[in-house]
JSON list of C-alpha atoms in Angstrom, two decimals:
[
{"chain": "L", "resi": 1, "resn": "UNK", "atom": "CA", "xyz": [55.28, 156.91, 149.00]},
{"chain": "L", "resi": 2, "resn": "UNK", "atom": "CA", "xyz": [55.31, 159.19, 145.87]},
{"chain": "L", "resi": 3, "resn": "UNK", "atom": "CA", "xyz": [57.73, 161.64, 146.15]},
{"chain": "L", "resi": 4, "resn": "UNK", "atom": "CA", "xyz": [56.54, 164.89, 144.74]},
{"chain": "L", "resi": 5, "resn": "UNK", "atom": "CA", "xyz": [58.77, 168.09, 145.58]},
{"chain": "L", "resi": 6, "resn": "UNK", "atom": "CA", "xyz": [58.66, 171.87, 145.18]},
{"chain": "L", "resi": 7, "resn": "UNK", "atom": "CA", "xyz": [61.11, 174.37, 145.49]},
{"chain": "L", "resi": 8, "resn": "UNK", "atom": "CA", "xyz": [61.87, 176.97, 146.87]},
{"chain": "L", "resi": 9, "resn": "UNK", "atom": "CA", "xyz": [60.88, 176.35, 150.09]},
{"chain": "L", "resi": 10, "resn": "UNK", "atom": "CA", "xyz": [59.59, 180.09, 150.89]},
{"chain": "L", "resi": 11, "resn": "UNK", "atom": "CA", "xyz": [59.79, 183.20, 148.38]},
{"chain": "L", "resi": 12, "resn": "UNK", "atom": "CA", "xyz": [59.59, 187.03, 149.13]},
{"chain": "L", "resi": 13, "resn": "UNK", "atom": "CA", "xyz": [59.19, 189.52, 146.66]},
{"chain": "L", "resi": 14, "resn": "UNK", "atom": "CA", "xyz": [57.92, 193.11, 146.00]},
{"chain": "L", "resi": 15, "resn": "UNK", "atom": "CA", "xyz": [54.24, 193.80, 144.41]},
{"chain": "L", "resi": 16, "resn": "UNK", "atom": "CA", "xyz": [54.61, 193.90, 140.83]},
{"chain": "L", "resi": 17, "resn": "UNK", "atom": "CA", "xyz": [57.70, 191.48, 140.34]},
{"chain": "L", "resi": 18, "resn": "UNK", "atom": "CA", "xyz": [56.76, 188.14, 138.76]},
{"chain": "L", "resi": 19, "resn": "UNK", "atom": "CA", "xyz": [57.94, 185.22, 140.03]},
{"chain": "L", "resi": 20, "resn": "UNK", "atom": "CA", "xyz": [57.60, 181.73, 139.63]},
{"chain": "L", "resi": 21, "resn": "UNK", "atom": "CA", "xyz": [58.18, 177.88, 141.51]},
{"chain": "L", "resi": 22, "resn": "UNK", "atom": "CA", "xyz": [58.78, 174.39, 140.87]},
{"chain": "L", "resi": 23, "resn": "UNK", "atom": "CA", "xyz": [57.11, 171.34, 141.74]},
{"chain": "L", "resi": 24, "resn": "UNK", "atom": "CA", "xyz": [58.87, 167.78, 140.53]},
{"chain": "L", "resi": 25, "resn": "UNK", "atom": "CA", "xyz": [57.14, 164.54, 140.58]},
{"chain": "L", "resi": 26, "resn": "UNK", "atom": "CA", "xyz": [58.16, 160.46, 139.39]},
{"chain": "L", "resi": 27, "resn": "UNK", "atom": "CA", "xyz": [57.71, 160.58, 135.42]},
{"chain": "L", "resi": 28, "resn": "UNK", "atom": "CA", "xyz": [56.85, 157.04, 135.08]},
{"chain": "L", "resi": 29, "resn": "UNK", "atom": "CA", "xyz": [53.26, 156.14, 135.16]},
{"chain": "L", "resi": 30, "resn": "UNK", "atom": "CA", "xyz": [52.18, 159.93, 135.26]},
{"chain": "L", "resi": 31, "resn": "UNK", "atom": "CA", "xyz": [48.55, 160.34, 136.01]},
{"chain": "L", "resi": 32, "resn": "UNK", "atom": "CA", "xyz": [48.19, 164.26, 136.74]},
{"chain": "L", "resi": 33, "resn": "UNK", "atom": "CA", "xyz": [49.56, 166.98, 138.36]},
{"chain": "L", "resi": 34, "resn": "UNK", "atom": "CA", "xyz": [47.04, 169.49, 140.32]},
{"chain": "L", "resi": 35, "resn": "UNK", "atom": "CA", "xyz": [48.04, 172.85, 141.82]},
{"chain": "L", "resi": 36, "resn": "UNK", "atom": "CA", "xyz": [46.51, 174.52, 144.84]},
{"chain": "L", "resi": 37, "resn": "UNK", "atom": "CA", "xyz": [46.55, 177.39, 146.42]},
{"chain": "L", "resi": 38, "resn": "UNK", "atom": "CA", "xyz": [46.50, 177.81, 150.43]},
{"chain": "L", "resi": 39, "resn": "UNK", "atom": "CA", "xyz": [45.74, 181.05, 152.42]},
{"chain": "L", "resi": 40, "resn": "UNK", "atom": "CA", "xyz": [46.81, 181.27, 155.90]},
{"chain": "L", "resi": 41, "resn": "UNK", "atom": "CA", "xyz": [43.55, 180.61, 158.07]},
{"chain": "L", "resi": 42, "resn": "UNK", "atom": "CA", "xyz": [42.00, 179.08, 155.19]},
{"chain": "L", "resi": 43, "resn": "UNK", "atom": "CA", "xyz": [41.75, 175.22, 153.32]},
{"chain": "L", "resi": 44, "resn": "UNK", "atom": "CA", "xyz": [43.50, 174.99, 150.25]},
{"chain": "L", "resi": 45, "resn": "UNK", "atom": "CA", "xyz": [41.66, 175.75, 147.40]},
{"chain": "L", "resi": 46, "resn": "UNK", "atom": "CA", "xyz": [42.47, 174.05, 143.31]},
{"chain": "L", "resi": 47, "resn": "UNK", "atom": "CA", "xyz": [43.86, 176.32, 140.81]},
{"chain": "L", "resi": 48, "resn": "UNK", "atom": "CA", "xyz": [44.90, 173.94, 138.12]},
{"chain": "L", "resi": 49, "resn": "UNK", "atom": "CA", "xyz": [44.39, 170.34, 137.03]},
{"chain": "L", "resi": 50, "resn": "UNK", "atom": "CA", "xyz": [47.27, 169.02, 133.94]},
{"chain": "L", "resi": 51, "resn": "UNK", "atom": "CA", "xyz": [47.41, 165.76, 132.52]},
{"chain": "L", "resi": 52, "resn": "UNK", "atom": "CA", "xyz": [49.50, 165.91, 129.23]},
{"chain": "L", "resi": 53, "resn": "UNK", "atom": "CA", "xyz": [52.54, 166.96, 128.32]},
{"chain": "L", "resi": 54, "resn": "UNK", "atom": "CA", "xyz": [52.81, 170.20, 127.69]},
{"chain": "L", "resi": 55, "resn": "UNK", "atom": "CA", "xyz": [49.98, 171.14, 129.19]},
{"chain": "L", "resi": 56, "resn": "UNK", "atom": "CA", "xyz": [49.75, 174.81, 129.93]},
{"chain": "L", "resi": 57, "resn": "UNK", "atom": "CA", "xyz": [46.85, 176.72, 132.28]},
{"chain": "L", "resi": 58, "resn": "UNK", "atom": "CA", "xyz": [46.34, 180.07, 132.96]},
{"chain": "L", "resi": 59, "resn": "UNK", "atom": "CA", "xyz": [43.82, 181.65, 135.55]},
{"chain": "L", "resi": 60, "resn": "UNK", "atom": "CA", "xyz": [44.40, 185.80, 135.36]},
{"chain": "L", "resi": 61, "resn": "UNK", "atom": "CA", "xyz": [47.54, 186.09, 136.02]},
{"chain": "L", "resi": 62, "resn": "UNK", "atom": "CA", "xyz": [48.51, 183.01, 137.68]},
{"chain": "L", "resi": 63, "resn": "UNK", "atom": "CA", "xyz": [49.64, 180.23, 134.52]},
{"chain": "L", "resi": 64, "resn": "UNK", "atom": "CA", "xyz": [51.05, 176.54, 134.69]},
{"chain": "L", "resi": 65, "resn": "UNK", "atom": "CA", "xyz": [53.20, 174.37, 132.22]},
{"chain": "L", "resi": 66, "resn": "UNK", "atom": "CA", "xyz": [53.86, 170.87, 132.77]},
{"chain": "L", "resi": 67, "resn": "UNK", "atom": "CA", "xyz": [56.43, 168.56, 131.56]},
{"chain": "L", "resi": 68, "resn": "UNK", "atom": "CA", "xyz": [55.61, 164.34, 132.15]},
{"chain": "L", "resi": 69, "resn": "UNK", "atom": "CA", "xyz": [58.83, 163.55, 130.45]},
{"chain": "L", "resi": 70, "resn": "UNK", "atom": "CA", "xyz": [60.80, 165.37, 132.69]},
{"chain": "L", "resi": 71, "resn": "UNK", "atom": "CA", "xyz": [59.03, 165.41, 135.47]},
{"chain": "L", "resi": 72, "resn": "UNK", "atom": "CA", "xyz": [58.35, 169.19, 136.39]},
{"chain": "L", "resi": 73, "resn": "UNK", "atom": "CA", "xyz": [55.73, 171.79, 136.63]},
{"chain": "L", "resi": 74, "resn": "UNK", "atom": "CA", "xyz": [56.09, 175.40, 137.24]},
{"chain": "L", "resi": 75, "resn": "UNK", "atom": "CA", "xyz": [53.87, 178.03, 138.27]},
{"chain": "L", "resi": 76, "resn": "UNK", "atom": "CA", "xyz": [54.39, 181.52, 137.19]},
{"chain": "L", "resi": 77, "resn": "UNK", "atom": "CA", "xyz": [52.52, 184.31, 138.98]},
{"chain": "L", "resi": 78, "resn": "UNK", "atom": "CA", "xyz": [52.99, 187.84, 136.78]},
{"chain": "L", "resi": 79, "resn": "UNK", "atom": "CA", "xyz": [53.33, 190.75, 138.75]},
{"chain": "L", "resi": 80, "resn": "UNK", "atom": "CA", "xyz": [52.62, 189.64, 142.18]},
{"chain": "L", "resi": 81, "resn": "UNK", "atom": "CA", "xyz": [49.77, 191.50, 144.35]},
{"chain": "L", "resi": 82, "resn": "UNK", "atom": "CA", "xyz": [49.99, 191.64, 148.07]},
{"chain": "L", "resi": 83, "resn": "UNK", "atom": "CA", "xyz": [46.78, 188.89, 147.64]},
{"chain": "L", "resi": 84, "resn": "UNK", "atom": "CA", "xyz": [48.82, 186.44, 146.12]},
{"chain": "L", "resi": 85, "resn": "UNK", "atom": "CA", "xyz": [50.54, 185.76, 149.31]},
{"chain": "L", "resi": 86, "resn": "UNK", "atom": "CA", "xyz": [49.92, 182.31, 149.97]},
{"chain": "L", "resi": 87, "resn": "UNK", "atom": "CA", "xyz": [51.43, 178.67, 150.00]},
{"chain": "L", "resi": 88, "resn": "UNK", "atom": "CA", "xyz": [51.01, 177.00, 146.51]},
{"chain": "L", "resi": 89, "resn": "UNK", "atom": "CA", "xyz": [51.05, 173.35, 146.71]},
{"chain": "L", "resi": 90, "resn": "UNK", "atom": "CA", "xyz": [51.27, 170.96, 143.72]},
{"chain": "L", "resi": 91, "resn": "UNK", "atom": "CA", "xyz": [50.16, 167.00, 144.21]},
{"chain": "L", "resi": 92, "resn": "UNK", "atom": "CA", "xyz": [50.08, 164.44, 142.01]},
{"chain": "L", "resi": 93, "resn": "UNK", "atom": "CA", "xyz": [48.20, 161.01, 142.48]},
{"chain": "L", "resi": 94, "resn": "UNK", "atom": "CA", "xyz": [51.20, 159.11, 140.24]},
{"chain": "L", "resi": 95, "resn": "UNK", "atom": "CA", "xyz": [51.02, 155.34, 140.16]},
{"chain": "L", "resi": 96, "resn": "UNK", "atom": "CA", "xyz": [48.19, 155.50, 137.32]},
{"chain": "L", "resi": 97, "resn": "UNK", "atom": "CA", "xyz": [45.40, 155.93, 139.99]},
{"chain": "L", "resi": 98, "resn": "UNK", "atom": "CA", "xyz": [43.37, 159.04, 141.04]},
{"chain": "L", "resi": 99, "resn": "UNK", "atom": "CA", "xyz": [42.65, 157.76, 144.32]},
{"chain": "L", "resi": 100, "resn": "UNK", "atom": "CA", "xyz": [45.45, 158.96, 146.63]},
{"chain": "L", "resi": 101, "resn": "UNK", "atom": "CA", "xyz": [46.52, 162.75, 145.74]},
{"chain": "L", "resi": 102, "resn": "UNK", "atom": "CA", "xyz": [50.30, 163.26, 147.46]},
{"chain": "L", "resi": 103, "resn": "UNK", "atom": "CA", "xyz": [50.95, 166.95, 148.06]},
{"chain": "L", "resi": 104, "resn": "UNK", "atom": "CA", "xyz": [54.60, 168.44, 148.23]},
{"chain": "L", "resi": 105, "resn": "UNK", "atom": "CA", "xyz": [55.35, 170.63, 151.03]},
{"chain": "L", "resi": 106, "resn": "UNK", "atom": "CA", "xyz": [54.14, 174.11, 149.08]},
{"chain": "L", "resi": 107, "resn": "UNK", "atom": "CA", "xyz": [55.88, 176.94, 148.29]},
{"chain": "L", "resi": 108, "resn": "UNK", "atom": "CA", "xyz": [55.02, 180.16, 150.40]},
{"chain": "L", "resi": 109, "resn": "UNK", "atom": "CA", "xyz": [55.20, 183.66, 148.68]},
{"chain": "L", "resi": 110, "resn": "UNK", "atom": "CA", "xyz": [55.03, 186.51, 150.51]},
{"chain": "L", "resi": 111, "resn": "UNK", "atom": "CA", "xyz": [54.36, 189.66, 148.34]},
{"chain": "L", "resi": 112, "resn": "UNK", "atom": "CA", "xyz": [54.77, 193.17, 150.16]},
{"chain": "L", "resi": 113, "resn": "UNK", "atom": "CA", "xyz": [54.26, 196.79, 148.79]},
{"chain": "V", "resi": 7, "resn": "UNK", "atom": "CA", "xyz": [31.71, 176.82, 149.96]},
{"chain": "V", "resi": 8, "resn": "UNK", "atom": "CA", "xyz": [31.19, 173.46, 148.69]},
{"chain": "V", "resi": 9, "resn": "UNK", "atom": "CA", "xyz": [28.91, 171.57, 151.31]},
{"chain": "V", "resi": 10, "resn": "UNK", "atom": "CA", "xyz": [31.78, 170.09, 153.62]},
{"chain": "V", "resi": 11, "resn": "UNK", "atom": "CA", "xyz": [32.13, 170.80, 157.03]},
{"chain": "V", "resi": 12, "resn": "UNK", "atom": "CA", "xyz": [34.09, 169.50, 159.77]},
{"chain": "V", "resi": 13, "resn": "UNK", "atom": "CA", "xyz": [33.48, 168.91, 163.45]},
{"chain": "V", "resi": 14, "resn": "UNK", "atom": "CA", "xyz": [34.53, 169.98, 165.80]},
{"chain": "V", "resi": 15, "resn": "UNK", "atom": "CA", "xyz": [36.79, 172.34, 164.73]},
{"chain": "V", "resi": 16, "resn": "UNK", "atom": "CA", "xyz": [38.98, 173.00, 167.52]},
{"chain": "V", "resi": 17, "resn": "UNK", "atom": "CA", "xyz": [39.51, 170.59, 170.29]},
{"chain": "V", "resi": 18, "resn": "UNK", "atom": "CA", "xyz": [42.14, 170.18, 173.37]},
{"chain": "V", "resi": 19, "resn": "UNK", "atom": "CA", "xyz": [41.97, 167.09, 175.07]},
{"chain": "V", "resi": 20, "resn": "UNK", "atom": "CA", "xyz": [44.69, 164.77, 177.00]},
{"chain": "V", "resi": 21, "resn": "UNK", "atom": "CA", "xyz": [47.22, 161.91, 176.11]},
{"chain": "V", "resi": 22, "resn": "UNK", "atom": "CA", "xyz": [45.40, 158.64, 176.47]},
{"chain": "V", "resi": 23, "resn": "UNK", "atom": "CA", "xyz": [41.77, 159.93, 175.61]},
{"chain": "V", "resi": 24, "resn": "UNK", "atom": "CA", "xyz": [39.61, 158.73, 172.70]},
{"chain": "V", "resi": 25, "resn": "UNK", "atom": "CA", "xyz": [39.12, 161.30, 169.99]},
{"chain": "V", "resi": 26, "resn": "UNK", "atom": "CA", "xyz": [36.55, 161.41, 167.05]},
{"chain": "V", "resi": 27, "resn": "UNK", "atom": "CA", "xyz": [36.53, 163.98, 164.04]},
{"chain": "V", "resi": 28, "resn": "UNK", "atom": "CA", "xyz": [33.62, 163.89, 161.74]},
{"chain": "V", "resi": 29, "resn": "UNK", "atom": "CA", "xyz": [33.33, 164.87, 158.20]},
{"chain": "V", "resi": 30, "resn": "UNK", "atom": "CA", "xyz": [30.18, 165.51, 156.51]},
{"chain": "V", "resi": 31, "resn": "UNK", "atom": "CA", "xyz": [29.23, 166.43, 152.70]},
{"chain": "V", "resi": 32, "resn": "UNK", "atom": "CA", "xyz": [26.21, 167.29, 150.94]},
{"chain": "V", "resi": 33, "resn": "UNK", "atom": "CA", "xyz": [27.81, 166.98, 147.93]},
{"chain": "V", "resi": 34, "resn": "UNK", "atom": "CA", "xyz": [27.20, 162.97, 147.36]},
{"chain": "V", "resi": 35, "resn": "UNK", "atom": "CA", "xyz": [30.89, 162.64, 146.42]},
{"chain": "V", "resi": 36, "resn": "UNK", "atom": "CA", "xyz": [32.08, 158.87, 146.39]},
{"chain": "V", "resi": 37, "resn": "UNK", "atom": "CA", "xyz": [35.57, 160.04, 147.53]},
{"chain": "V", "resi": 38, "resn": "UNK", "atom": "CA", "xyz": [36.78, 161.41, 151.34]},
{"chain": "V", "resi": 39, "resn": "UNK", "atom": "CA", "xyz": [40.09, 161.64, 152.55]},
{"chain": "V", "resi": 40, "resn": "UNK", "atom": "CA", "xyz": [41.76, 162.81, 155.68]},
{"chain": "V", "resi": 41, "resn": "UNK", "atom": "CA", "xyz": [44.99, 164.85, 155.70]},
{"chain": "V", "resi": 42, "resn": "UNK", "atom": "CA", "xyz": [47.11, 166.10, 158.58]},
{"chain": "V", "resi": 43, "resn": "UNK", "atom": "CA", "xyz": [49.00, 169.40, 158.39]},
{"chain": "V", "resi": 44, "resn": "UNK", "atom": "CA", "xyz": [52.16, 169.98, 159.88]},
{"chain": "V", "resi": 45, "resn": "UNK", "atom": "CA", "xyz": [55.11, 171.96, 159.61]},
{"chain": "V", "resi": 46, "resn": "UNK", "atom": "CA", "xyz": [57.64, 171.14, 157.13]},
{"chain": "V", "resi": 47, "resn": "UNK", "atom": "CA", "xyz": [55.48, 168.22, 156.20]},
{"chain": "V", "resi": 48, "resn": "UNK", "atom": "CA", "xyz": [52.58, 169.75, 153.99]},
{"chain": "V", "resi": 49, "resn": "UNK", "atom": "CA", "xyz": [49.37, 167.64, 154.13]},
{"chain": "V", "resi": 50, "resn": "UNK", "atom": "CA", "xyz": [50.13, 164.31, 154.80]},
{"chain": "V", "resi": 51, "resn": "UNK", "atom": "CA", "xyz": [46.91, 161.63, 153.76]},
{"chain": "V", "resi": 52, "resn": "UNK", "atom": "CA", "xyz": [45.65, 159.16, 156.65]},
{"chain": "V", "resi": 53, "resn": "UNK", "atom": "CA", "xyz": [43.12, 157.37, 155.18]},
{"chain": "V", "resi": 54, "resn": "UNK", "atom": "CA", "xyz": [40.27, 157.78, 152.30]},
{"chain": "V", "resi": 55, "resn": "UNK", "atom": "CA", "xyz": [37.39, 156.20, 151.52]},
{"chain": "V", "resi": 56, "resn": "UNK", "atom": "CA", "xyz": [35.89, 155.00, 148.06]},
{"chain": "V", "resi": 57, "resn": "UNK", "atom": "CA", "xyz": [32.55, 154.43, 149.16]},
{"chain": "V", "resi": 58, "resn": "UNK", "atom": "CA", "xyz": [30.60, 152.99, 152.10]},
{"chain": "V", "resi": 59, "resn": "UNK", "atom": "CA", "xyz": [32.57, 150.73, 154.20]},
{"chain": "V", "resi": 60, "resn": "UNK", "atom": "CA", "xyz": [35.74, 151.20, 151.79]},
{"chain": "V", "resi": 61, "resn": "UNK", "atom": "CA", "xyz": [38.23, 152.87, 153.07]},
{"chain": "V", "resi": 62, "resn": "UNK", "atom": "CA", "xyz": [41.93, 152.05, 153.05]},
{"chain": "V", "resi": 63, "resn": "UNK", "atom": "CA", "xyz": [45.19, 153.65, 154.47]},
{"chain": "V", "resi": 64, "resn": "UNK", "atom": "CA", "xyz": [47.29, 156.78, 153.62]},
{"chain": "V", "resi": 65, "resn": "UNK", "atom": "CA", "xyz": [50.81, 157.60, 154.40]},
{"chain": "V", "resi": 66, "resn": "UNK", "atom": "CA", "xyz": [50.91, 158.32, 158.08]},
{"chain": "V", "resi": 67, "resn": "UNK", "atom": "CA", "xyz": [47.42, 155.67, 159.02]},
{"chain": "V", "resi": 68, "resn": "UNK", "atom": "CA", "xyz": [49.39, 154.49, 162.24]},
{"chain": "V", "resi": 69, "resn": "UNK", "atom": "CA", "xyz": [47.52, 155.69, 165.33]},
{"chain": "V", "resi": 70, "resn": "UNK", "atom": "CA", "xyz": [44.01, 156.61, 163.34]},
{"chain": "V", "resi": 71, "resn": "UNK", "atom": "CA", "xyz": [41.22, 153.95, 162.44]},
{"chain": "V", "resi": 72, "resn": "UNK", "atom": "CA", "xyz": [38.36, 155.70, 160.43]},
{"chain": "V", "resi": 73, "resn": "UNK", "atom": "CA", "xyz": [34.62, 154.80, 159.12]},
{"chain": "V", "resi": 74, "resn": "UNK", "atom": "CA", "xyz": [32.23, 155.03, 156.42]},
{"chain": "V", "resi": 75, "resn": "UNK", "atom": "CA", "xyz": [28.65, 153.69, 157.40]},
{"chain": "V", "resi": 76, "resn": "UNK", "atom": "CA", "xyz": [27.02, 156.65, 154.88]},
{"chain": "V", "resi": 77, "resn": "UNK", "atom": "CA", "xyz": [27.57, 158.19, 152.30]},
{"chain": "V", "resi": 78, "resn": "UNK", "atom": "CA", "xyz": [27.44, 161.86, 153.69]},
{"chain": "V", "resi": 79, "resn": "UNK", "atom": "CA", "xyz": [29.78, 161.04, 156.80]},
{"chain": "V", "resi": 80, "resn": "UNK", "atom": "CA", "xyz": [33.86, 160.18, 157.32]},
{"chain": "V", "resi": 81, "resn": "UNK", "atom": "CA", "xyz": [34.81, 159.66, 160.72]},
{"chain": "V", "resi": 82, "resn": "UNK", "atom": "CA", "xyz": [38.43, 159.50, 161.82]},
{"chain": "V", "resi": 83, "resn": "UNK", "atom": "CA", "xyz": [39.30, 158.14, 165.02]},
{"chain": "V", "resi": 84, "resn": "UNK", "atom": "CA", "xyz": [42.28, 158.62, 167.33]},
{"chain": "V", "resi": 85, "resn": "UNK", "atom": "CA", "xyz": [42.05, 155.12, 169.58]},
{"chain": "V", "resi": 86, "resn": "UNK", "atom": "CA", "xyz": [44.21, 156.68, 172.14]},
{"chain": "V", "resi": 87, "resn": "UNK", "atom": "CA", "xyz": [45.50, 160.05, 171.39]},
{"chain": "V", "resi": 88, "resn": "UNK", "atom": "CA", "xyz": [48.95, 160.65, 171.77]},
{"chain": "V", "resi": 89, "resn": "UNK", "atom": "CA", "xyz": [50.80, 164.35, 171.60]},
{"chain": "V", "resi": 90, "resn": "UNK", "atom": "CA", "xyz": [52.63, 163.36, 168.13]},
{"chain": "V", "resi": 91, "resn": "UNK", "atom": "CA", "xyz": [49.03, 163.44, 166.52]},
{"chain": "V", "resi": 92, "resn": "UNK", "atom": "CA", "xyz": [48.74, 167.76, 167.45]},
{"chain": "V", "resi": 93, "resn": "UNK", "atom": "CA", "xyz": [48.01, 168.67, 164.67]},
{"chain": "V", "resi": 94, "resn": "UNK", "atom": "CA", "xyz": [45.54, 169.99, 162.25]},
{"chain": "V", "resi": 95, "resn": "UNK", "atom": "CA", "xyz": [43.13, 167.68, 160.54]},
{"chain": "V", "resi": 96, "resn": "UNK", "atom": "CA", "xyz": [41.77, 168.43, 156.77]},
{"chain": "V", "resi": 97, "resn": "UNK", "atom": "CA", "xyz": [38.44, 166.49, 155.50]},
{"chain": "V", "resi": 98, "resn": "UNK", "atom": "CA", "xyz": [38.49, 166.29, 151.84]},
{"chain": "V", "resi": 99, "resn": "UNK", "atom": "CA", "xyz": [35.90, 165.35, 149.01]},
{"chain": "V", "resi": 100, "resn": "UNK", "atom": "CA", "xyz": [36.47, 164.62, 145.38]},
{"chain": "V", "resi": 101, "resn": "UNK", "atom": "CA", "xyz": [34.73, 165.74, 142.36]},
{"chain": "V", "resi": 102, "resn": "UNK", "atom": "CA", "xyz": [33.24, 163.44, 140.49]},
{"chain": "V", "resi": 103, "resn": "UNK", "atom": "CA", "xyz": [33.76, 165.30, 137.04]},
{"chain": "V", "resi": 104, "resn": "UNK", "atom": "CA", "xyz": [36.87, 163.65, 135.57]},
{"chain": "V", "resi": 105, "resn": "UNK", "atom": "CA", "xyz": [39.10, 166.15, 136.73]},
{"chain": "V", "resi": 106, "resn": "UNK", "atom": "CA", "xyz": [39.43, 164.54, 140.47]},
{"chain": "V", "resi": 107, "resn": "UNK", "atom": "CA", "xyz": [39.58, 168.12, 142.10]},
{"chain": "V", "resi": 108, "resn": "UNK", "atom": "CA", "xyz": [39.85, 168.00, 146.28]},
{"chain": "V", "resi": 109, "resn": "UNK", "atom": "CA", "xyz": [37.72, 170.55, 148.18]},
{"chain": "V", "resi": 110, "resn": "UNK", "atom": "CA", "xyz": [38.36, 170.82, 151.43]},
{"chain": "V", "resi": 111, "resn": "UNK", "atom": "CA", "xyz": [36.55, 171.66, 154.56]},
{"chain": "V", "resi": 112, "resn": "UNK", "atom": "CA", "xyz": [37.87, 174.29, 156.87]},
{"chain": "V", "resi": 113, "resn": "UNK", "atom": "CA", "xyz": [40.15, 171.93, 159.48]},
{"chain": "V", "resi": 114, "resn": "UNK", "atom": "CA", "xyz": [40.06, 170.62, 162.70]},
{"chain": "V", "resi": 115, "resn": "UNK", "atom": "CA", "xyz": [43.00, 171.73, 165.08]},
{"chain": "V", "resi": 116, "resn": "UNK", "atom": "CA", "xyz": [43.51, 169.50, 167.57]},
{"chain": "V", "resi": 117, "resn": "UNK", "atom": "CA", "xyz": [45.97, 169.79, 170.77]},
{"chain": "V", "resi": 118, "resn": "UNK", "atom": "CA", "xyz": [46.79, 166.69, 172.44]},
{"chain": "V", "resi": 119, "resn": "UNK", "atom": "CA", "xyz": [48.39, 167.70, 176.22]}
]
């Protein structure tokens, strides 16, 4: 089982702060690294897709990097809106195949007024 | 939304009973997956299909036998349901563009007494 892991676990901050989360995944035979982002009462819905090294998205105010040497992605959010709120998962298929996507366990911002 | 839709999407039913989600697409997406949701855990894959008839097994398969017979269709069975598998049930197709996004259809919650 790929082990793909994001941290922290939960996050709480105040509209207008920017924030930002990790997601860590096996380096070695590094296929791509996708980011979603889950509502409560909704299905998760893709934000990014990365596949090389220092690979950087952006989506309003919502951006990506992504490191294959390492191992790591973060997601930065700049100044958080109460819509934001949501889990962000990351998942990456590893092993050289697209077939089976393996999520991590999300991170869940909360963003209040 | 992307033409997936799951059925049915709440269900209660008792230890011991047969239980059969369906998953269907317009989309004509070679790729399906089912994931489970539960806390702590994240979405966990049970099994995907890569095409009619192929299918093979995710992470957590025990329990959960599924089938392809068309295209359009993913059906995931629970044999003989027990109360470990409450949980909620995401359907999920696959882009065939290259960039291997999921969409996912809106979840089936399902309470085994």
């Amino acid at each position: 089982i790929l082990n793909v892991e994001q941290s922290p676990q939960s996050l709480h901050v105040q509209e207008g702060d920017s924030t930002n989360f990790t997601c860590s995944f096996p380096s070695s035979n590094f296929y791509a690294l996708h980011w979603y982002r889950w509502e409560t009462a909704k299905s998760p819905e893709a934000l990014f897709v990365m596949t090389l090294n220092g690979d950087e998205k952006k989506k309003g105010r919502i951006s990506a990097t992504l490191n294959t040497k390492e191992g790591y992605s973060y997601l930065y959010i700049k100044g958080s809106q109460p819509e934001d709120s949501a889990t962000y998962l990351c998942a990456s298929p590893g092993t050289g195949t697209a077939s089976k996507l393996t999520f991590g366990t999300g991170t869940r911002l909360q963003v209040t007024l | 939304d992307a033409g997936i839709t799951q059925s049915p999407r709440h269900k209660v039913t008792e230890t011991g009973t047969p239980v059969t989600l369906r998953c269907h697409q317009t989309e004509n997406h070679r790729y399906m997956y089912w994931y489970r949701q539960d806390p702590g855990h994240g979405l966990r894959l049970i099994h995907y299909s890569y095409g009619v008839k192929d299918t093979d097994k995710g992470e957590v398969s025990d329990g959960y036998s599924v089938s392809r017979s068309k295209t359009e269709d993913f059906l995931l069975t629970l044999e003989s349901a027990t109360s470990s598998q409450t949980s909620v049930y995401f359907c999920a197709i696959r882009d065939s563009s290259g960039a291997n996004v999921l969409t996912f259809g809106a979840g089936s919650r399902l309470t085994v007494l």
